[in-house]
Coordinates of C-alpha atoms in Angstrom, one line a residue:
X1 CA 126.7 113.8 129.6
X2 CA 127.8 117.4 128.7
X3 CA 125.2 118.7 131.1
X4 CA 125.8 116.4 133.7
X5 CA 129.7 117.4 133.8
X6 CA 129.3 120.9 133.7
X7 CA 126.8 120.5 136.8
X8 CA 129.1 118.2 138.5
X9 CA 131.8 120.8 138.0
X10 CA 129.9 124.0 139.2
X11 CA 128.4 122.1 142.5
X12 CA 131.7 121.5 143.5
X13 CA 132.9 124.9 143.7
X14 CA 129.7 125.7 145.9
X15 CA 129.6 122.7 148.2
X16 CA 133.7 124.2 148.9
X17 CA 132.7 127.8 148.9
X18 CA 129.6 126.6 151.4
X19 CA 131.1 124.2 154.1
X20 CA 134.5 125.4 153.9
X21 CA 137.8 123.7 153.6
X22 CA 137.8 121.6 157.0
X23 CA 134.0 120.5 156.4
X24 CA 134.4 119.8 152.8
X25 CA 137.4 118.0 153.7
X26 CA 135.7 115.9 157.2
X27 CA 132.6 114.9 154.5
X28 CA 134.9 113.1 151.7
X29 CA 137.2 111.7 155.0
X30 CA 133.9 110.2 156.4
X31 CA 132.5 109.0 152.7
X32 CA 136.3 107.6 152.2
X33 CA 135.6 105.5 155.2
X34 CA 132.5 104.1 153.7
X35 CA 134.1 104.0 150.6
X36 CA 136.3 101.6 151.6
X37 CA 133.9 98.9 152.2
X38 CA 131.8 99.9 149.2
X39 CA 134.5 98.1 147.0
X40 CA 132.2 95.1 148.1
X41 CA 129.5 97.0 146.1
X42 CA 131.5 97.7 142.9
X43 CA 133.0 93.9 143.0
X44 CA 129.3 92.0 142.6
X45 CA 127.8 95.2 140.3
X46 CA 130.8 94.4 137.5
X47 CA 129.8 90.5 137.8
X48 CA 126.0 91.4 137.7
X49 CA 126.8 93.2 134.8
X50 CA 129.0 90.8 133.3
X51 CA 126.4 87.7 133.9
X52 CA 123.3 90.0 133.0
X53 CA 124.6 91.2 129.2
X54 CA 126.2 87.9 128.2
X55 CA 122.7 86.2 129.2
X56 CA 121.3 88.3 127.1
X57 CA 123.8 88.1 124.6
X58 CA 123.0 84.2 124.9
X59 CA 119.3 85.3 123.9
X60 CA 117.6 82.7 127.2
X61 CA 114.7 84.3 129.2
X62 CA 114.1 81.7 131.5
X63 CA 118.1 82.5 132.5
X64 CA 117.7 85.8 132.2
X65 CA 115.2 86.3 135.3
X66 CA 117.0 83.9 137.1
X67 CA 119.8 85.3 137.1
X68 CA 118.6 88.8 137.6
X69 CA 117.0 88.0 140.7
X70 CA 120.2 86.0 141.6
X71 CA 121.8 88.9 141.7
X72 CA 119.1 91.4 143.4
X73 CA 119.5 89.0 146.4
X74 CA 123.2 88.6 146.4
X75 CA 123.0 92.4 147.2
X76 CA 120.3 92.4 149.5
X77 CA 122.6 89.7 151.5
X78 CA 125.7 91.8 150.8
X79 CA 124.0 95.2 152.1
X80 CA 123.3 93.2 155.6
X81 CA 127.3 92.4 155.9
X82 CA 128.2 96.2 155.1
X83 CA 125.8 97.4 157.8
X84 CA 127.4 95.4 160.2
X85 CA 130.7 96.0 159.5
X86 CA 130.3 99.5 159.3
X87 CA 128.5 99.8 162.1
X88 CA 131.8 98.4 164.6
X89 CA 134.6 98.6 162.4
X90 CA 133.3 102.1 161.1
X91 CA 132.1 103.7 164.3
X92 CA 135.3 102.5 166.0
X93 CA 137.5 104.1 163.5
X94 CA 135.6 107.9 163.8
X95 CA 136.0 107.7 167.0
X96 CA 139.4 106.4 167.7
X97 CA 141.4 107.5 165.0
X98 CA 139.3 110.5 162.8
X99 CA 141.5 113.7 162.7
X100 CA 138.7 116.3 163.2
X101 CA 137.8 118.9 165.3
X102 CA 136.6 117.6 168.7
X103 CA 133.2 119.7 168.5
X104 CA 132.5 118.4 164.5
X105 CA 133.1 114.9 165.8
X106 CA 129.0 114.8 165.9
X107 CA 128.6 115.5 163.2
X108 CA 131.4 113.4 161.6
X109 CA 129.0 110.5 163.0
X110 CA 125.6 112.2 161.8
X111 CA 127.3 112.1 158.0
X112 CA 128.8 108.9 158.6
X113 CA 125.3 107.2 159.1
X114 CA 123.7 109.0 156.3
X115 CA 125.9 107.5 153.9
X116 CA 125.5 104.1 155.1
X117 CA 122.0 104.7 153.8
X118 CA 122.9 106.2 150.6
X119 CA 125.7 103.5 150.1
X120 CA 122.8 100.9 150.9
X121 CA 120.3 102.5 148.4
X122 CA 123.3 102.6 146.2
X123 CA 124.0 98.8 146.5
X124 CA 120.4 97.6 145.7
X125 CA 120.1 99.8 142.7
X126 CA 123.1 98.0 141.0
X127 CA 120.9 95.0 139.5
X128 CA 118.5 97.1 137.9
X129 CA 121.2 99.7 136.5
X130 CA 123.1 96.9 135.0
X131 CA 119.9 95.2 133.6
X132 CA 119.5 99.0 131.8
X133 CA 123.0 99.0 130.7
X134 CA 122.6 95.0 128.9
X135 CA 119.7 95.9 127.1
X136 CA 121.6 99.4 126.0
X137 CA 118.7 101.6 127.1
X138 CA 120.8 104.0 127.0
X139 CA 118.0 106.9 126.6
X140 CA 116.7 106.1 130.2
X141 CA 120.0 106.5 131.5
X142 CA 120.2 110.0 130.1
X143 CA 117.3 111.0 131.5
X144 CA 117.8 110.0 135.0
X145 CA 121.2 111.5 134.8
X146 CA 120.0 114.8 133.9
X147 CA 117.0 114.5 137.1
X148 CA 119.7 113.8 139.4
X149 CA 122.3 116.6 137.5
X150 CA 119.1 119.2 138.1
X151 CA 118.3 118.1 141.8
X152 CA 122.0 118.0 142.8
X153 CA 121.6 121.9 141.8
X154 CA 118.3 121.9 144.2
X155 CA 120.8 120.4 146.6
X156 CA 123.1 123.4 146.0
X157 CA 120.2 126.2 146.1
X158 CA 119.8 124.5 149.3
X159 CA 123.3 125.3 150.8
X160 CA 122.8 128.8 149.9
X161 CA 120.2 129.8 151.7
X162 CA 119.9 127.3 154.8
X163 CA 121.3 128.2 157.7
X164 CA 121.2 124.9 159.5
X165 CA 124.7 123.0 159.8
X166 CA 126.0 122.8 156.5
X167 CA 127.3 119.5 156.6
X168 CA 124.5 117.6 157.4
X169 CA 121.9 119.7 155.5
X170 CA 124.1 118.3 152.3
X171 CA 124.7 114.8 153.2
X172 CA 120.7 114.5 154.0
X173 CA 119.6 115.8 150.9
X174 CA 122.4 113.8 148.9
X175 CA 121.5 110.7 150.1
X176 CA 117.7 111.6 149.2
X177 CA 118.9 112.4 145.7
X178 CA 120.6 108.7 145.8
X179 CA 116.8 107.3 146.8
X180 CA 115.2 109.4 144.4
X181 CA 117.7 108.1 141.3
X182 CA 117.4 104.4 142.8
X183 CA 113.2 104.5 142.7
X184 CA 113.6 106.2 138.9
X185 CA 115.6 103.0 137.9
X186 CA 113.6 100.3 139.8
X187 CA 110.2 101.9 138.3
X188 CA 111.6 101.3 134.8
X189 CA 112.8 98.4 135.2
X190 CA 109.6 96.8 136.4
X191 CA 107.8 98.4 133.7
X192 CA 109.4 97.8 130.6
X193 CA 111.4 94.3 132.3
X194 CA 110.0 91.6 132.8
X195 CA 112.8 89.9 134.0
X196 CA 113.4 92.4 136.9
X197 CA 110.3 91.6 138.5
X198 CA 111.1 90.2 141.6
X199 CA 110.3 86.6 142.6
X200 CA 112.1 84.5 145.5
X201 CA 114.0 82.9 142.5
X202 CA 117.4 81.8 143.2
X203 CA 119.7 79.5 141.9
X204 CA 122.8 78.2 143.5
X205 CA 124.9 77.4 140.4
X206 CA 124.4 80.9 139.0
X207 CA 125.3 82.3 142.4
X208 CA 128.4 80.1 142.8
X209 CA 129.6 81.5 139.7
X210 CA 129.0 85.1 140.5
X211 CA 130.8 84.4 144.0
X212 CA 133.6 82.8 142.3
X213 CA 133.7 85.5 139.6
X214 CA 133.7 88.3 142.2
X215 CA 135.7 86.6 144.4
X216 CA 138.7 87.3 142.6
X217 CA 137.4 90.7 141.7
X218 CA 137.3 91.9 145.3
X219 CA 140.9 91.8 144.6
X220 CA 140.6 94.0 141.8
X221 CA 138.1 96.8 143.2
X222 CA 140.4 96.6 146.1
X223 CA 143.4 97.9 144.6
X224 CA 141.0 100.9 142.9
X225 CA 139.7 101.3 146.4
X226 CA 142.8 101.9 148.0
X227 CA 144.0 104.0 145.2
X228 CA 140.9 106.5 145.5
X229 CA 139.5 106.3 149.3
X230 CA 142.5 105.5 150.8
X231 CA 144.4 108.2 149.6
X232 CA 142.5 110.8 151.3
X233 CA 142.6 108.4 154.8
X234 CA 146.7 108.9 154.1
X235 CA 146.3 112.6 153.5
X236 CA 144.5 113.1 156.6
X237 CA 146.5 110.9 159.0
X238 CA 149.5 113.1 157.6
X239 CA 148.8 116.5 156.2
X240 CA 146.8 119.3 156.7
X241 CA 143.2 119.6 155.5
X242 CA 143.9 121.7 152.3
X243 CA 146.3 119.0 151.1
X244 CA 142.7 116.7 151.8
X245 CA 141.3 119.2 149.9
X246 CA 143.4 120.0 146.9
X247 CA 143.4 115.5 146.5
X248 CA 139.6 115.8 146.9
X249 CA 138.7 118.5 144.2
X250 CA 141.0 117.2 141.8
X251 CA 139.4 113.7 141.9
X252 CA 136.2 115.4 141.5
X253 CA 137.3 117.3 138.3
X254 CA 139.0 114.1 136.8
X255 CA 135.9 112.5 138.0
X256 CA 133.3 114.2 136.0
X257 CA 135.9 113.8 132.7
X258 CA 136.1 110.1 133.5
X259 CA 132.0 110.4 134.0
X260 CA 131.5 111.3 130.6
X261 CA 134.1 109.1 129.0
X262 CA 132.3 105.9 131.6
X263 CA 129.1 106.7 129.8
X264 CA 130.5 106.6 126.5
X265 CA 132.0 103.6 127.3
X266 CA 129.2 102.3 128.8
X267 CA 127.1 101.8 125.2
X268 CA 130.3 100.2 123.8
X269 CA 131.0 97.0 126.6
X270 CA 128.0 95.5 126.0
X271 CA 128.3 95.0 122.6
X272 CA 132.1 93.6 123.2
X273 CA 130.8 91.1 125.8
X274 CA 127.5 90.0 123.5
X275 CA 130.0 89.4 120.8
X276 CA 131.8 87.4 122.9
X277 CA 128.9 85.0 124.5
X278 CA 128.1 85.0 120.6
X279 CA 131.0 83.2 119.6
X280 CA 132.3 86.2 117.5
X281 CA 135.7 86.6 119.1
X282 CA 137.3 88.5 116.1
X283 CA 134.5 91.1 116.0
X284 CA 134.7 91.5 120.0
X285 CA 138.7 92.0 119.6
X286 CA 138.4 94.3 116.8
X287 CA 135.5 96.7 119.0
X288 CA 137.9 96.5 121.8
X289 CA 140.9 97.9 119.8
X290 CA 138.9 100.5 117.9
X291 CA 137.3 101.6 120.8
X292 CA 140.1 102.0 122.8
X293 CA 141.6 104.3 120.3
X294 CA 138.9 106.5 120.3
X295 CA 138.4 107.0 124.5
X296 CA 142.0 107.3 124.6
X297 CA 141.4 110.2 121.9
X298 CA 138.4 111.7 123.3
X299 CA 140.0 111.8 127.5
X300 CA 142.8 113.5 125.6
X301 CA 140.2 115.6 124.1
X302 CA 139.0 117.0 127.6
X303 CA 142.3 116.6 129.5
X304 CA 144.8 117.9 127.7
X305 CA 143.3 121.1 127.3
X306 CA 142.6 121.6 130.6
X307 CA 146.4 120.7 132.0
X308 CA 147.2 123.7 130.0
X309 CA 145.3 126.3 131.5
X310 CA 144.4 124.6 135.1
X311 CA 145.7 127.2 137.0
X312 CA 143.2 130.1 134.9
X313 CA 140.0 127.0 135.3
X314 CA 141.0 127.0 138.9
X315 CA 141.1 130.5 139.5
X316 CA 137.6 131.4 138.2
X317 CA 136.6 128.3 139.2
X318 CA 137.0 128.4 142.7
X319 CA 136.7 131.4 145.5
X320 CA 139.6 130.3 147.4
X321 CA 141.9 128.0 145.7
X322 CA 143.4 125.3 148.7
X323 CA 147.5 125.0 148.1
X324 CA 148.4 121.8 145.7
X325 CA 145.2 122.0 144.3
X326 CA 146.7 122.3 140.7
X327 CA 149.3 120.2 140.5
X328 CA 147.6 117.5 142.0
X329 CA 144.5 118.1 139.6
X330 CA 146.7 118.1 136.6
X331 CA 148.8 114.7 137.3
X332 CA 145.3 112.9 138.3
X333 CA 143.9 114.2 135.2
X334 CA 147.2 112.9 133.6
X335 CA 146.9 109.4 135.4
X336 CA 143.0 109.2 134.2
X337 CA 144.3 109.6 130.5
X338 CA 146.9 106.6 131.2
X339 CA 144.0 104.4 132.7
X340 CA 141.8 104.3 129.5
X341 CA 144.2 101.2 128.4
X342 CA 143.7 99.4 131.5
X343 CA 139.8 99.6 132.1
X344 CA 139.5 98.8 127.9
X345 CA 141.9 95.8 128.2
X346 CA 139.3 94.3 131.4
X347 CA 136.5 94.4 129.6
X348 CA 137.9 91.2 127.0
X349 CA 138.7 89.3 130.9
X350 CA 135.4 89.8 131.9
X351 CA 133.6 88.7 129.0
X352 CA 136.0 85.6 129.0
X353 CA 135.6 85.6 132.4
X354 CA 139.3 85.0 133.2
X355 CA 140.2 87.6 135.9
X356 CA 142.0 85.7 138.6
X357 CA 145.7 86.4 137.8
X358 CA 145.2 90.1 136.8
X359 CA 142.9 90.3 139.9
X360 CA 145.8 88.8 142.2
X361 CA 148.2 91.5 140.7
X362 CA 145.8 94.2 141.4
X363 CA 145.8 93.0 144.8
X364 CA 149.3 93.4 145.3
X365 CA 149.5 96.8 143.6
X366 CA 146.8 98.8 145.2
X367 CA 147.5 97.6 149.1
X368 CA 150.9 97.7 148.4
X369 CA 150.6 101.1 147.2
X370 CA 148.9 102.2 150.1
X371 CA 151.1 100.6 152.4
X372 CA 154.4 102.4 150.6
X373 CA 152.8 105.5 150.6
X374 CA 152.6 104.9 154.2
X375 CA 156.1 104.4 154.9
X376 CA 156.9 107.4 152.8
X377 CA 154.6 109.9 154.5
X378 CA 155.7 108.6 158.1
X379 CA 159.5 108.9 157.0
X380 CA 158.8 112.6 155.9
X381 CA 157.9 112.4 152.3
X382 CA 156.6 114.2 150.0
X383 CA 152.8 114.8 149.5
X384 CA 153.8 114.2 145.4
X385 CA 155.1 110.6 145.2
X386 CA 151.2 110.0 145.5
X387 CA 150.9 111.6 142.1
X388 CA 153.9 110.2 141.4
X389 CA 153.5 106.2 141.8
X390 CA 149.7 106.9 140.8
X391 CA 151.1 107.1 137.1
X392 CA 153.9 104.5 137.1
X393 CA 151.4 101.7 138.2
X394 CA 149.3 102.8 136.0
X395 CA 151.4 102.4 132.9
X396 CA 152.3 98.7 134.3
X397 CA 149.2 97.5 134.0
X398 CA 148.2 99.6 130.5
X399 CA 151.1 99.1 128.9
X400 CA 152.6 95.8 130.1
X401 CA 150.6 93.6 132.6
X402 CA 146.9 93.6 130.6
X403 CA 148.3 92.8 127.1
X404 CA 150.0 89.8 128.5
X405 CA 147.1 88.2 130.4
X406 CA 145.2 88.8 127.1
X407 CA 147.5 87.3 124.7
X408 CA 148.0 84.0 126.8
X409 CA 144.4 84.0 128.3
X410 CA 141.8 85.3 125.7
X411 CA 140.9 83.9 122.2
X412 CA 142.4 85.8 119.0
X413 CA 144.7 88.7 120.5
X414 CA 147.9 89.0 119.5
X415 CA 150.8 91.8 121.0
X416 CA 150.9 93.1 117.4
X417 CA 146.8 94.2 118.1
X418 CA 148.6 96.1 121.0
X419 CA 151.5 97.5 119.4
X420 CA 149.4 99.0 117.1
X421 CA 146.8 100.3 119.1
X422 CA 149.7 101.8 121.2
X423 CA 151.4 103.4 118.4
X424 CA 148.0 104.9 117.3
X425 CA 147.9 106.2 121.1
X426 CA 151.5 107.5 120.9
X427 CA 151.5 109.2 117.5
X428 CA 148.5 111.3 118.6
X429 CA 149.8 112.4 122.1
X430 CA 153.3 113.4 120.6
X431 CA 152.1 115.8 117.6
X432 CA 148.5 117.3 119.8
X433 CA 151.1 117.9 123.0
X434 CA 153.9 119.4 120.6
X435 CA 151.0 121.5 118.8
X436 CA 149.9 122.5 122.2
X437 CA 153.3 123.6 123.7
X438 CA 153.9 125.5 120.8
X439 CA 150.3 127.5 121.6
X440 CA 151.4 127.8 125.0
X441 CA 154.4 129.1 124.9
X442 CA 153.5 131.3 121.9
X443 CA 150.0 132.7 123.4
X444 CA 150.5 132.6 127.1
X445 CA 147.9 132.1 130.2
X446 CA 148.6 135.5 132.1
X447 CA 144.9 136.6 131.2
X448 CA 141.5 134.8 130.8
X449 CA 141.2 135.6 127.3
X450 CA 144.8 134.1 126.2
X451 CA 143.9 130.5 128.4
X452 CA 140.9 130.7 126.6
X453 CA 142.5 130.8 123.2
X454 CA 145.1 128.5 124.6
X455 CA 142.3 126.2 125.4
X456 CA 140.8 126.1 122.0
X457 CA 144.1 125.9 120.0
X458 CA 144.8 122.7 122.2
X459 CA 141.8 121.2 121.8
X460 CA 141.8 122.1 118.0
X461 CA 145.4 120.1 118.4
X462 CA 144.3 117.2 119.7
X463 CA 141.0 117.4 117.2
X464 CA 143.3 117.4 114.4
X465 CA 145.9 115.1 115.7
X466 CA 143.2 112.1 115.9
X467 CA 141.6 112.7 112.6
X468 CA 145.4 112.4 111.3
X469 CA 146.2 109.1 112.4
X470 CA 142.4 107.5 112.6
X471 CA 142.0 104.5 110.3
X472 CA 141.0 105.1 107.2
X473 CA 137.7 103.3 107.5
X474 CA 137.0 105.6 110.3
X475 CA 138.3 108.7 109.0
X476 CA 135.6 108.2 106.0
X477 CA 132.8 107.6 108.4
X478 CA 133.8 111.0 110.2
X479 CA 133.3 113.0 107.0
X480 CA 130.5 111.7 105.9
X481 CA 128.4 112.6 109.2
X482 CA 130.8 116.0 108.8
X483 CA 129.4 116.9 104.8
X484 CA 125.9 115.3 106.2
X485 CA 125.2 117.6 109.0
X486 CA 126.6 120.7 106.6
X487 CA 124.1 120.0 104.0
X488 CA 121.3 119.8 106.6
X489 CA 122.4 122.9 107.9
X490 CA 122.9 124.5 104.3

């Protein structure tokens, strides 16, 4: 995960350097355009992941393979209806209402059709990545990360030293990356799977319940949808392409934090939904709490830190740092810290599989969202209330909206579960920010070597902030590895 962020990290600054602001920006317009049908994808991939683990966790093989190729076909079906909407509704809005260069706007359709591919190939890998994920195979999952980490780099190497358009060069060989990552998974699958071995299985109950299941969570993905893709449609309809830019690279730095906290997370759901089909509701409750503690501690981990000394990380980071580009990085970073509460508290829903009212408030929020933004942009606004409303829905739905549906929807949770879960939060982010101020104001960022020291005091801060306020039970597990790894070493 460590090697996959810092790769994720580096090819960014290259792929900027390399196309250039108004390229780098047209590419992430044109995949936000994609992106905002892809939702469809992420809907049915949570539900075959939901259906997939608690069949397992149900311990029925006959069900299992059903299901599975249930699912493999609901995608297939589903790839069909994206190529057809994004082949009209798509193509019409590049060429009507894309704000691009009128000589790029060929190549604006070139990378437009490649990522209809990749999104395609992306869609019909879900089953067999959520088939890994249920049986916690978690070492295959590694390992294909690292392959597509190291040939992302080929993919950079290849920027370099080509001197073909840029733009499609990179969209080409990304989208064979995606078919290289997607023929890893399907090969293992059919190898050590039985169940994934495709048959013209279907059953109609199974899909009726995924339907219904994802239905509602259309609503859901929607809202994300909006929040993400949209944002950068808004930024281009109304600001100039830095400001597309600046939104773009600090998604991508937030999102290769958020990578490594979804793969840690990743090897904890499972378990919470099994526990669940199992009948252990207590145990499920008790993983869900404890676990949320500890991503909310280790996002801190990475974040905070880097808020601190974003403007140094940028600096060496990047050749030419676009305007907004650390302001806007350090508030999504600060909104990804805020929305460890909310994606923890769905997990519970979705093993219940009682999604409908927070999916209908998550349908209000995101659209509505976008459509305020909007307003606010047409009347004049300011570029920042997008950072700024990012965080106040945010803590609505952390804080407020997901510990009600729990409470009066799930089995065994309680607002006191919350309350202290919250407090755990909140006692940690008050004494590793206050330790971290004081390091800032005290050391200072006007050279490399002071950020760095910054950086390390912080993250010391936040280290021993957690360890602090950890339960006890946990806080005896964590020295025991600690004196067990110094006596191996000793």
């Amino acid at each position: 995960m460590l090697f996959v962020m810092g790769v994720s990290l580096y090819s960014a600054r290259v792929v900027l350097d390399k196309l250039g602001v108004d390229d780098y920006s047209l590419y992430n317009v044109v995949g936000g355009v994609v992106g905002m049908l892809s939702f469809l994808n992420g809907t049915l991939s949570i539900g075959t992941s939901r259906f997939l683990t608690y069949e397992l966790g149900r311990k029925e093989g006959n069900k299992l393979s059903l299901t599975f190729n249930t699912t493999f076909y609901a995608h297939l079906a589903l790839g069909i209806l994206f190529i057809i909407l994004l082949e009209t509704g798509g193509v019409w809005y590049i060429y009507n209402k894309l704000v691009v260069d009128a000589s790029r706007i060929d190549a604006a359709m070139i990378v437009f059709q490649i990522s209809i591919f990749a999104s395609l190939i992306g869609m019909l890998q879900v089953p067999f990545t959520s088939l890994i994920l249920a049986h916690e195979d978690m070492g295959v999952y590694a390992y294909v990360g690292i392959f597509e980490a190291v040939a992302k780099l080929g993919v950079i190497y290849a920027l370099v030293v080509s001197n073909t358009d840029k733009l499609i060069l990179y969209a080409v060989l990304i989208a064979i990356v995606q078919l290289l990552v997607a023929l890893c998974f399907w090969t293992y699958c059919h190898r050590h799977y039985i169940e994934s071995r495709l048959k013209l299985l279907y059953d109609k109950s199974i899909m009726k319940s995924l339907l219904s299941f994802s239905g509602w969570n259309v609503l859901a993905n929607l809202s994300e949808t909006l929040k993400l893709q949209g944002y950068i449609i808004l930024l281009n309809l109304f600001f100039q392409p830095f400001v597309v830019a600046a939104q773009t690279i600090g998604n991508h730095v937030a999102g290769a934090m958020m990578q490594f906290i979804f793969n840690f997370r990743n090897a904890i759901n499972p378990q919470i939904i099994k526990l669940y089909a199992a009948g252990e509701y207590e145990e499920s409750k008790r993983l869900t709490m404890s676990s949320t503690v500890l991503v909310f501690d280790l996002v801190l981990l990475l974040g905070l830190p880097t808020i601190f000394v974003m403007d140094t990380i940028m600096n060496i980071w990047l050749v030419d740092v676009p305007p907004y580009t650390v302001i806007f990085t350090q508030y999504i970073i600060a909104q990804r810290i805020l929305s460890t509460f909310d994606a923890a508290f769905y997990i519970p829903m979705m093993a219940e599989g009682k999604i409908k009212t927070n999916s209908i408030l998550a349908s209000l929020s995101g659209p509505g969202l976008f459509l305020l933004l909007y307003v606010i942009f047409k009347l004049g606004g300011d570029v920042m209330w997008m950072q700024y409303l990012g965080l106040l829905v945010l803590a609505l739905f952390g804080f407020f909206i997901k510990p009600y549906l729990l409470v009066h929807d799930e089995k065994g949770y309680s607002y006191s579960d919350f309350v202290l879960c919250f407090l755990t939060c909140a006692k940690v982010t008050i004494l590793s920010v206050s330790l971290s101020y004081l390091f800032y104001k005290l050391i200072g960022t006007s050279s490399i070597l002071l950020s760095v020291c910054v950086f390390v005091a912080v993250f010391v801060s936040v280290i021993l902030s957690s360890y602090v306020f950890m339960e006890k039970s946990m806080r005896e597990k964590v020295m025991l590895m600690v004196n067990g790894a110094i006596k191996k070493r000793f």
